[in-house]
Amino acid sequence: MQAGIGLEPDPTSADLLLHDGLMSVRLAERFGVMVSRPSEQFDEGDWIIRRSSLHQRATGAKILDANLRISKKGLPDALLTALFDSQSLLGDLLGRFGISVELTDRIIYWVEDPGGQLRWGRRHKMRSTLSNEVICEVDELLNAAAQLEDLLLEKRRKP
C-alpha cells in the first residue's frame, strides 16, 4: 500500500477532513448516526489504544478506519468505561461528558488501496482546552471517495 502527502483531496474527502472540529460531528452531519466497531482495544498503562472502524448505523456501511491513542489522564472513569463497553465514538463521549478539545498538529495524507483507489486521512492531536494536555492522538482514514459519494447520494434520496 503506497502512502504519501502533497496531493489535494477530492471534494468529498476534503469536506470530511479539512476542518478543525471533531470527526464524529462532521460524520453525523453528512451520514447520520454513526457507530464504532472496535477491532482492537487494550489498556497500555496511562493510555488506551483503540483501533476501530466507524459505520453508518442506517446501512452498516464503513466510512473510515480510526486508530486512537487515548490518554487516561484527566478523563472521567465513566467515560473510559463507556468507551470500552459501547459502540460510542470518542467525540460523542467527549461531548456527553462536557470535555472541550482543540485539534492541533493536523497532517492530511493519502494511501493507495490494493484496488488502486486513493483513501484520504488525517492525523492530529486532541488537546484539552482547559489544560492543553493531549487527550488523544488520532489517525483517521476515510474509505475511497467513490464509496462515500454513493452513501451521500443514497442519503439524499431518502425522505
Short mmCIF file of N, CA and C in Angstrom, two decimals:
data_model
loop_
_atom_site.label_atom_id
_atom_site.label_comp_id
_atom_site.label_asym_id
_atom_site.label_seq_id
_atom_site.Cartn_x
_atom_site.Cartn_y
_atom_site.Cartn_z
N MET A 1 0.85 -1.17 0.00
CA MET A 1 0.00 0.00 0.00
C MET A 1 0.90 1.23 0.00
N GLN A 2 0.77 2.05 -1.02
CA GLN A 2 1.57 3.26 -1.13
C GLN A 2 0.94 4.37 -0.30
N ALA A 3 1.75 5.19 0.33
CA ALA A 3 1.25 6.31 1.12
C ALA A 3 2.00 7.57 0.74
N GLY A 4 1.35 8.72 0.94
CA GLY A 4 2.03 9.96 0.63
C GLY A 4 1.27 11.18 1.08
N ILE A 5 1.92 12.32 0.88
CA ILE A 5 1.30 13.61 1.12
C ILE A 5 1.59 14.46 -0.11
N GLY A 6 0.97 15.62 -0.21
CA GLY A 6 1.31 16.53 -1.30
C GLY A 6 0.27 16.65 -2.40
N LEU A 7 -0.74 15.82 -2.42
CA LEU A 7 -1.82 15.95 -3.38
C LEU A 7 -2.99 16.68 -2.72
N GLU A 8 -3.95 17.09 -3.51
CA GLU A 8 -5.17 17.70 -2.98
C GLU A 8 -6.26 16.65 -2.89
N PRO A 9 -6.93 16.53 -1.73
CA PRO A 9 -8.02 15.56 -1.62
C PRO A 9 -9.18 15.90 -2.57
N ASP A 10 -9.90 14.87 -2.97
CA ASP A 10 -11.12 15.07 -3.74
C ASP A 10 -12.10 15.87 -2.88
N PRO A 11 -13.11 16.50 -3.49
CA PRO A 11 -14.03 17.36 -2.72
C PRO A 11 -14.73 16.66 -1.55
N THR A 12 -15.15 15.42 -1.72
CA THR A 12 -15.84 14.71 -0.63
C THR A 12 -14.89 14.47 0.53
N SER A 13 -13.70 13.98 0.24
CA SER A 13 -12.73 13.74 1.31
C SER A 13 -12.30 15.05 1.96
N ALA A 14 -12.09 16.09 1.15
CA ALA A 14 -11.70 17.39 1.71
C ALA A 14 -12.75 17.90 2.68
N ASP A 15 -14.03 17.76 2.31
CA ASP A 15 -15.12 18.22 3.18
C ASP A 15 -15.08 17.51 4.53
N LEU A 16 -14.70 16.25 4.52
CA LEU A 16 -14.69 15.47 5.75
C LEU A 16 -13.41 15.64 6.57
N LEU A 17 -12.34 16.08 5.93
CA LEU A 17 -11.04 16.14 6.62
C LEU A 17 -10.56 17.55 6.95
N LEU A 18 -10.89 18.53 6.13
CA LEU A 18 -10.30 19.86 6.27
C LEU A 18 -11.16 20.76 7.14
N HIS A 19 -11.19 20.45 8.40
CA HIS A 19 -11.89 21.26 9.40
C HIS A 19 -11.18 21.05 10.73
N ASP A 20 -11.47 21.92 11.66
CA ASP A 20 -10.79 21.84 12.95
C ASP A 20 -11.71 21.34 14.06
N GLY A 21 -12.75 20.61 13.68
CA GLY A 21 -13.68 20.06 14.66
C GLY A 21 -13.56 18.55 14.76
N LEU A 22 -14.37 17.99 15.63
CA LEU A 22 -14.38 16.55 15.83
C LEU A 22 -14.98 15.84 14.61
N MET A 23 -14.36 14.76 14.22
CA MET A 23 -14.83 13.99 13.08
C MET A 23 -16.22 13.42 13.34
N SER A 24 -16.52 13.04 14.57
CA SER A 24 -17.83 12.44 14.86
C SER A 24 -18.96 13.41 14.52
N VAL A 25 -18.77 14.68 14.77
CA VAL A 25 -19.79 15.68 14.44
C VAL A 25 -19.95 15.79 12.93
N ARG A 26 -18.85 15.89 12.21
CA ARG A 26 -18.90 16.03 10.75
C ARG A 26 -19.54 14.80 10.11
N LEU A 27 -19.19 13.61 10.58
CA LEU A 27 -19.77 12.39 10.01
C LEU A 27 -21.27 12.32 10.27
N ALA A 28 -21.70 12.67 11.47
CA ALA A 28 -23.13 12.65 11.78
C ALA A 28 -23.90 13.62 10.89
N GLU A 29 -23.32 14.79 10.63
CA GLU A 29 -23.97 15.76 9.75
C GLU A 29 -24.13 15.22 8.34
N ARG A 30 -23.14 14.49 7.87
CA ARG A 30 -23.15 14.02 6.48
C ARG A 30 -23.84 12.66 6.30
N PHE A 31 -23.63 11.74 7.26
CA PHE A 31 -24.07 10.37 7.07
C PHE A 31 -25.14 9.90 8.05
N GLY A 32 -25.49 10.72 9.03
CA GLY A 32 -26.44 10.30 10.05
C GLY A 32 -25.71 9.65 11.22
N VAL A 33 -26.46 8.94 12.02
CA VAL A 33 -25.91 8.33 13.24
C VAL A 33 -24.80 7.34 12.87
N MET A 34 -23.71 7.42 13.63
CA MET A 34 -22.55 6.56 13.40
C MET A 34 -22.33 5.66 14.61
N VAL A 35 -21.73 4.50 14.37
CA VAL A 35 -21.31 3.61 15.46
C VAL A 35 -19.86 3.22 15.22
N SER A 36 -19.19 2.94 16.33
CA SER A 36 -17.81 2.49 16.27
C SER A 36 -17.79 0.98 16.49
N ARG A 37 -17.02 0.31 15.67
CA ARG A 37 -16.84 -1.13 15.84
C ARG A 37 -15.36 -1.38 16.10
N PRO A 38 -15.01 -1.45 17.39
CA PRO A 38 -13.60 -1.68 17.72
C PRO A 38 -13.12 -3.03 17.21
N SER A 39 -11.97 -3.02 16.57
CA SER A 39 -11.35 -4.28 16.15
C SER A 39 -10.28 -4.69 17.14
N GLU A 40 -9.76 -3.70 17.85
CA GLU A 40 -8.73 -3.97 18.85
C GLU A 40 -8.77 -2.82 19.86
N GLN A 41 -8.75 -3.17 21.12
CA GLN A 41 -8.80 -2.15 22.16
C GLN A 41 -8.10 -2.72 23.39
N PHE A 42 -7.11 -2.01 23.87
CA PHE A 42 -6.40 -2.51 25.04
C PHE A 42 -5.82 -1.38 25.86
N ASP A 43 -5.59 -1.70 27.11
CA ASP A 43 -5.05 -0.79 28.09
C ASP A 43 -3.54 -0.86 28.01
N GLU A 44 -2.89 0.28 27.93
CA GLU A 44 -1.43 0.34 27.84
C GLU A 44 -0.91 1.32 28.90
N GLY A 45 -1.16 1.01 30.16
CA GLY A 45 -0.71 1.88 31.25
C GLY A 45 -1.53 3.15 31.33
N ASP A 46 -0.92 4.28 30.99
CA ASP A 46 -1.60 5.57 31.04
C ASP A 46 -2.41 5.85 29.77
N TRP A 47 -2.41 4.92 28.85
CA TRP A 47 -3.07 5.12 27.55
C TRP A 47 -4.00 3.95 27.25
N ILE A 48 -5.00 4.24 26.42
CA ILE A 48 -5.85 3.21 25.82
C ILE A 48 -5.60 3.27 24.33
N ILE A 49 -5.36 2.13 23.74
CA ILE A 49 -5.20 2.03 22.29
C ILE A 49 -6.51 1.47 21.74
N ARG A 50 -7.08 2.18 20.79
CA ARG A 50 -8.35 1.74 20.20
C ARG A 50 -8.24 1.82 18.68
N ARG A 51 -8.36 0.67 18.05
CA ARG A 51 -8.43 0.60 16.59
C ARG A 51 -9.85 0.18 16.26
N SER A 52 -10.48 0.97 15.40
CA SER A 52 -11.88 0.68 15.11
C SER A 52 -12.23 1.16 13.71
N SER A 53 -13.40 0.81 13.28
CA SER A 53 -13.97 1.37 12.05
C SER A 53 -15.29 2.03 12.45
N LEU A 54 -15.57 3.14 11.78
CA LEU A 54 -16.82 3.85 12.03
C LEU A 54 -17.78 3.54 10.89
N HIS A 55 -19.01 3.19 11.28
CA HIS A 55 -20.01 2.75 10.33
C HIS A 55 -21.27 3.60 10.43
N GLN A 56 -21.91 3.78 9.29
CA GLN A 56 -23.21 4.44 9.25
C GLN A 56 -24.22 3.46 9.86
N ARG A 57 -24.91 3.89 10.90
CA ARG A 57 -25.84 2.98 11.58
C ARG A 57 -26.95 2.50 10.64
N ALA A 58 -27.48 3.38 9.81
CA ALA A 58 -28.62 3.04 8.95
C ALA A 58 -28.31 1.92 7.96
N THR A 59 -27.10 1.91 7.41
CA THR A 59 -26.77 0.93 6.37
C THR A 59 -25.71 -0.07 6.79
N GLY A 60 -24.96 0.24 7.83
CA GLY A 60 -23.84 -0.60 8.23
C GLY A 60 -22.58 -0.35 7.42
N ALA A 61 -22.64 0.59 6.47
CA ALA A 61 -21.50 0.86 5.60
C ALA A 61 -20.36 1.50 6.38
N LYS A 62 -19.15 1.04 6.10
CA LYS A 62 -17.97 1.60 6.75
C LYS A 62 -17.63 2.94 6.11
N ILE A 63 -17.35 3.93 6.96
CA ILE A 63 -16.97 5.26 6.50
C ILE A 63 -15.47 5.48 6.65
N LEU A 64 -14.92 5.05 7.78
CA LEU A 64 -13.48 5.25 7.99
C LEU A 64 -12.92 4.27 9.00
N ASP A 65 -11.61 4.17 8.99
CA ASP A 65 -10.87 3.41 9.99
C ASP A 65 -10.18 4.42 10.90
N ALA A 66 -10.16 4.13 12.19
CA ALA A 66 -9.55 5.04 13.15
C ALA A 66 -8.59 4.30 14.07
N ASN A 67 -7.47 4.92 14.32
CA ASN A 67 -6.51 4.46 15.32
C ASN A 67 -6.36 5.57 16.34
N LEU A 68 -6.70 5.28 17.58
CA LEU A 68 -6.66 6.29 18.63
C LEU A 68 -5.73 5.84 19.74
N ARG A 69 -4.97 6.77 20.23
CA ARG A 69 -4.15 6.58 21.43
C ARG A 69 -4.66 7.59 22.45
N ILE A 70 -5.46 7.10 23.40
CA ILE A 70 -6.23 7.95 24.30
C ILE A 70 -5.57 8.00 25.67
N SER A 71 -5.30 9.21 26.13
CA SER A 71 -4.71 9.39 27.45
C SER A 71 -5.79 9.21 28.51
N LYS A 72 -5.49 8.43 29.53
CA LYS A 72 -6.45 8.26 30.63
C LYS A 72 -6.40 9.44 31.59
N LYS A 73 -5.31 10.18 31.56
CA LYS A 73 -5.12 11.30 32.47
C LYS A 73 -6.16 12.38 32.19
N GLY A 74 -6.91 12.75 33.20
CA GLY A 74 -7.87 13.83 33.06
C GLY A 74 -9.22 13.43 32.48
N LEU A 75 -9.38 12.16 32.09
CA LEU A 75 -10.67 11.72 31.58
C LEU A 75 -11.42 10.98 32.68
N PRO A 76 -12.73 11.25 32.81
CA PRO A 76 -13.51 10.59 33.86
C PRO A 76 -13.56 9.07 33.66
N ASP A 77 -13.55 8.34 34.78
CA ASP A 77 -13.65 6.88 34.72
C ASP A 77 -14.89 6.44 33.96
N ALA A 78 -16.00 7.16 34.14
CA ALA A 78 -17.25 6.79 33.45
C ALA A 78 -17.09 6.90 31.94
N LEU A 79 -16.34 7.88 31.44
CA LEU A 79 -16.09 7.99 30.00
C LEU A 79 -15.26 6.82 29.53
N LEU A 80 -14.22 6.48 30.26
CA LEU A 80 -13.36 5.36 29.87
C LEU A 80 -14.14 4.05 29.87
N THR A 81 -15.00 3.86 30.86
CA THR A 81 -15.84 2.67 30.91
C THR A 81 -16.77 2.62 29.70
N ALA A 82 -17.40 3.74 29.38
CA ALA A 82 -18.31 3.80 28.22
C ALA A 82 -17.55 3.51 26.93
N LEU A 83 -16.32 3.96 26.85
CA LEU A 83 -15.50 3.71 25.66
C LEU A 83 -15.29 2.22 25.46
N PHE A 84 -15.05 1.49 26.55
CA PHE A 84 -14.83 0.05 26.45
C PHE A 84 -16.12 -0.74 26.29
N ASP A 85 -17.21 -0.24 26.85
CA ASP A 85 -18.45 -1.02 26.91
C ASP A 85 -19.49 -0.67 25.86
N SER A 86 -19.16 0.21 24.91
CA SER A 86 -20.19 0.62 23.95
C SER A 86 -19.60 0.79 22.56
N GLN A 87 -20.47 1.10 21.63
CA GLN A 87 -20.06 1.41 20.27
C GLN A 87 -20.03 2.92 20.06
N SER A 88 -19.92 3.67 21.15
CA SER A 88 -19.90 5.12 21.07
C SER A 88 -18.59 5.61 20.47
N LEU A 89 -18.67 6.72 19.78
CA LEU A 89 -17.50 7.37 19.23
C LEU A 89 -16.88 8.24 20.32
N LEU A 90 -15.55 8.32 20.33
CA LEU A 90 -14.87 9.13 21.33
C LEU A 90 -15.38 10.56 21.32
N GLY A 91 -15.54 11.15 20.15
CA GLY A 91 -16.03 12.52 20.07
C GLY A 91 -17.39 12.69 20.71
N ASP A 92 -18.27 11.72 20.52
CA ASP A 92 -19.60 11.78 21.15
C ASP A 92 -19.48 11.71 22.66
N LEU A 93 -18.59 10.85 23.15
CA LEU A 93 -18.40 10.73 24.60
C LEU A 93 -17.80 12.01 25.19
N LEU A 94 -16.86 12.62 24.50
CA LEU A 94 -16.30 13.88 24.98
C LEU A 94 -17.39 14.93 25.11
N GLY A 95 -18.28 15.00 24.12
CA GLY A 95 -19.40 15.95 24.19
C GLY A 95 -20.35 15.63 25.32
N ARG A 96 -20.67 14.36 25.49
CA ARG A 96 -21.59 13.94 26.54
C ARG A 96 -21.05 14.28 27.93
N PHE A 97 -19.72 14.21 28.09
CA PHE A 97 -19.11 14.49 29.38
C PHE A 97 -18.62 15.94 29.50
N GLY A 98 -18.95 16.76 28.50
CA GLY A 98 -18.61 18.18 28.57
C GLY A 98 -17.12 18.49 28.49
N ILE A 99 -16.38 17.66 27.78
CA ILE A 99 -14.94 17.87 27.65
C ILE A 99 -14.67 18.55 26.31
N SER A 100 -14.16 19.77 26.40
CA SER A 100 -13.88 20.57 25.22
C SER A 100 -12.44 20.34 24.76
N VAL A 101 -12.28 20.16 23.44
CA VAL A 101 -10.94 19.90 22.89
C VAL A 101 -10.68 20.82 21.70
N GLU A 102 -9.40 20.99 21.41
CA GLU A 102 -8.99 21.63 20.17
C GLU A 102 -8.07 20.66 19.45
N LEU A 103 -8.07 20.74 18.13
CA LEU A 103 -7.24 19.85 17.33
C LEU A 103 -5.98 20.58 16.91
N THR A 104 -4.84 19.91 17.05
CA THR A 104 -3.57 20.52 16.68
C THR A 104 -2.75 19.53 15.85
N ASP A 105 -1.72 20.06 15.22
CA ASP A 105 -0.73 19.24 14.50
C ASP A 105 -1.36 18.38 13.39
N ARG A 106 -2.33 18.95 12.66
CA ARG A 106 -3.03 18.17 11.62
C ARG A 106 -2.13 17.93 10.41
N ILE A 107 -2.14 16.69 9.95
CA ILE A 107 -1.47 16.29 8.72
C ILE A 107 -2.50 15.55 7.87
N ILE A 108 -2.63 15.95 6.61
CA ILE A 108 -3.50 15.25 5.65
C ILE A 108 -2.61 14.35 4.80
N TYR A 109 -3.04 13.11 4.61
CA TYR A 109 -2.24 12.16 3.84
C TYR A 109 -3.17 11.27 3.01
N TRP A 110 -2.59 10.48 2.15
CA TRP A 110 -3.35 9.53 1.35
C TRP A 110 -2.61 8.20 1.29
N VAL A 111 -3.38 7.15 1.07
CA VAL A 111 -2.81 5.84 0.78
C VAL A 111 -3.54 5.28 -0.43
N GLU A 112 -2.84 4.48 -1.18
CA GLU A 112 -3.46 3.80 -2.31
C GLU A 112 -3.82 2.40 -1.86
N ASP A 113 -5.12 2.07 -1.96
CA ASP A 113 -5.54 0.74 -1.52
C ASP A 113 -5.16 -0.30 -2.57
N PRO A 114 -5.32 -1.59 -2.26
CA PRO A 114 -4.93 -2.64 -3.21
C PRO A 114 -5.66 -2.54 -4.56
N GLY A 115 -6.82 -1.91 -4.59
CA GLY A 115 -7.56 -1.74 -5.85
C GLY A 115 -7.15 -0.50 -6.63
N GLY A 116 -6.17 0.25 -6.12
CA GLY A 116 -5.69 1.43 -6.82
C GLY A 116 -6.43 2.72 -6.50
N GLN A 117 -7.41 2.66 -5.59
CA GLN A 117 -8.14 3.86 -5.22
C GLN A 117 -7.42 4.59 -4.09
N LEU A 118 -7.49 5.93 -4.13
CA LEU A 118 -6.90 6.71 -3.06
C LEU A 118 -7.87 6.80 -1.89
N ARG A 119 -7.33 6.63 -0.70
CA ARG A 119 -8.06 6.85 0.55
C ARG A 119 -7.34 7.97 1.28
N TRP A 120 -8.10 8.98 1.68
CA TRP A 120 -7.53 10.14 2.34
C TRP A 120 -7.70 10.03 3.84
N GLY A 121 -6.72 10.56 4.56
CA GLY A 121 -6.78 10.51 6.01
C GLY A 121 -6.19 11.76 6.64
N ARG A 122 -6.31 11.81 7.96
CA ARG A 122 -5.67 12.89 8.71
C ARG A 122 -5.18 12.35 10.03
N ARG A 123 -4.09 12.94 10.47
CA ARG A 123 -3.54 12.67 11.80
C ARG A 123 -3.53 13.98 12.55
N HIS A 124 -3.85 13.93 13.82
CA HIS A 124 -3.82 15.13 14.64
C HIS A 124 -3.83 14.75 16.11
N LYS A 125 -3.73 15.75 16.94
CA LYS A 125 -3.83 15.56 18.38
C LYS A 125 -5.04 16.33 18.87
N MET A 126 -5.76 15.73 19.81
CA MET A 126 -6.83 16.42 20.54
C MET A 126 -6.22 16.89 21.84
N ARG A 127 -6.35 18.18 22.10
CA ARG A 127 -5.84 18.75 23.35
C ARG A 127 -6.99 19.33 24.15
N SER A 128 -6.94 19.17 25.45
CA SER A 128 -7.92 19.77 26.34
C SER A 128 -7.82 21.28 26.23
N THR A 129 -8.96 21.95 26.06
CA THR A 129 -8.93 23.41 26.01
C THR A 129 -8.64 24.01 27.38
N LEU A 130 -8.86 23.23 28.44
CA LEU A 130 -8.58 23.73 29.80
C LEU A 130 -7.11 23.58 30.17
N SER A 131 -6.53 22.41 29.94
CA SER A 131 -5.17 22.14 30.40
C SER A 131 -4.13 22.15 29.29
N ASN A 132 -4.57 22.11 28.04
CA ASN A 132 -3.71 22.00 26.86
C ASN A 132 -2.98 20.65 26.79
N GLU A 133 -3.33 19.71 27.67
CA GLU A 133 -2.72 18.38 27.62
C GLU A 133 -3.34 17.56 26.50
N VAL A 134 -2.53 16.67 25.94
CA VAL A 134 -3.02 15.78 24.88
C VAL A 134 -3.99 14.78 25.48
N ILE A 135 -5.21 14.74 24.92
CA ILE A 135 -6.21 13.76 25.32
C ILE A 135 -6.14 12.54 24.41
N CYS A 136 -5.84 12.80 23.13
CA CYS A 136 -5.85 11.69 22.17
C CYS A 136 -4.97 12.03 20.97
N GLU A 137 -4.25 11.03 20.49
CA GLU A 137 -3.54 11.10 19.22
C GLU A 137 -4.40 10.30 18.24
N VAL A 138 -4.75 10.92 17.12
CA VAL A 138 -5.76 10.38 16.22
C VAL A 138 -5.19 10.15 14.82
N ASP A 139 -5.57 9.02 14.23
CA ASP A 139 -5.30 8.74 12.82
C ASP A 139 -6.62 8.24 12.23
N GLU A 140 -7.20 9.02 11.31
CA GLU A 140 -8.49 8.69 10.69
C GLU A 140 -8.28 8.52 9.19
N LEU A 141 -8.68 7.38 8.65
CA LEU A 141 -8.51 7.07 7.23
C LEU A 141 -9.86 6.76 6.60
N LEU A 142 -10.31 7.66 5.73
CA LEU A 142 -11.62 7.51 5.08
C LEU A 142 -11.60 6.38 4.06
N ASN A 143 -12.78 5.84 3.78
CA ASN A 143 -12.94 4.96 2.64
C ASN A 143 -12.73 5.77 1.36
N ALA A 144 -12.60 5.10 0.24
CA ALA A 144 -12.41 5.78 -1.04
C ALA A 144 -13.59 6.71 -1.32
N ALA A 145 -13.31 7.82 -1.97
CA ALA A 145 -14.31 8.86 -2.22
C ALA A 145 -15.54 8.32 -2.96
N ALA A 146 -15.36 7.43 -3.93
CA ALA A 146 -16.50 6.92 -4.70
C ALA A 146 -17.49 6.20 -3.78
N GLN A 147 -16.99 5.46 -2.82
CA GLN A 147 -17.88 4.76 -1.89
C GLN A 147 -18.62 5.76 -1.00
N LEU A 148 -17.91 6.78 -0.54
CA LEU A 148 -18.53 7.79 0.31
C LEU A 148 -19.58 8.58 -0.47
N GLU A 149 -19.27 8.93 -1.70
CA GLU A 149 -20.21 9.68 -2.54
C GLU A 149 -21.49 8.89 -2.78
N ASP A 150 -21.36 7.57 -2.99
CA ASP A 150 -22.55 6.72 -3.17
C ASP A 150 -23.43 6.76 -1.93
N LEU A 151 -22.83 6.71 -0.74
CA LEU A 151 -23.60 6.77 0.51
C LEU A 151 -24.28 8.12 0.68
N LEU A 152 -23.58 9.19 0.34
CA LEU A 152 -24.16 10.52 0.45
C LEU A 152 -25.32 10.69 -0.53
N LEU A 153 -25.17 10.16 -1.74
CA LEU A 153 -26.24 10.24 -2.73
C LEU A 153 -27.46 9.46 -2.26
N GLU A 154 -27.25 8.28 -1.72
CA GLU A 154 -28.35 7.46 -1.21
C GLU A 154 -29.06 8.16 -0.06
N LYS A 155 -28.31 8.81 0.82
CA LYS A 155 -28.90 9.52 1.95
C LYS A 155 -29.78 10.67 1.45
N ARG A 156 -29.33 11.37 0.40
CA ARG A 156 -30.12 12.48 -0.15
C ARG A 156 -31.42 11.99 -0.80
N ARG A 157 -31.42 10.78 -1.32
CA ARG A 157 -32.62 10.23 -1.99
C ARG A 157 -33.70 9.87 -1.01
N LYS A 158 -33.32 9.51 0.22
CA LYS A 158 -34.30 9.09 1.20
C LYS A 158 -34.97 10.31 1.81
N PRO A 159 -36.31 10.22 2.03
CA PRO A 159 -37.01 11.38 2.61
C PRO A 159 -36.65 11.62 4.05
#
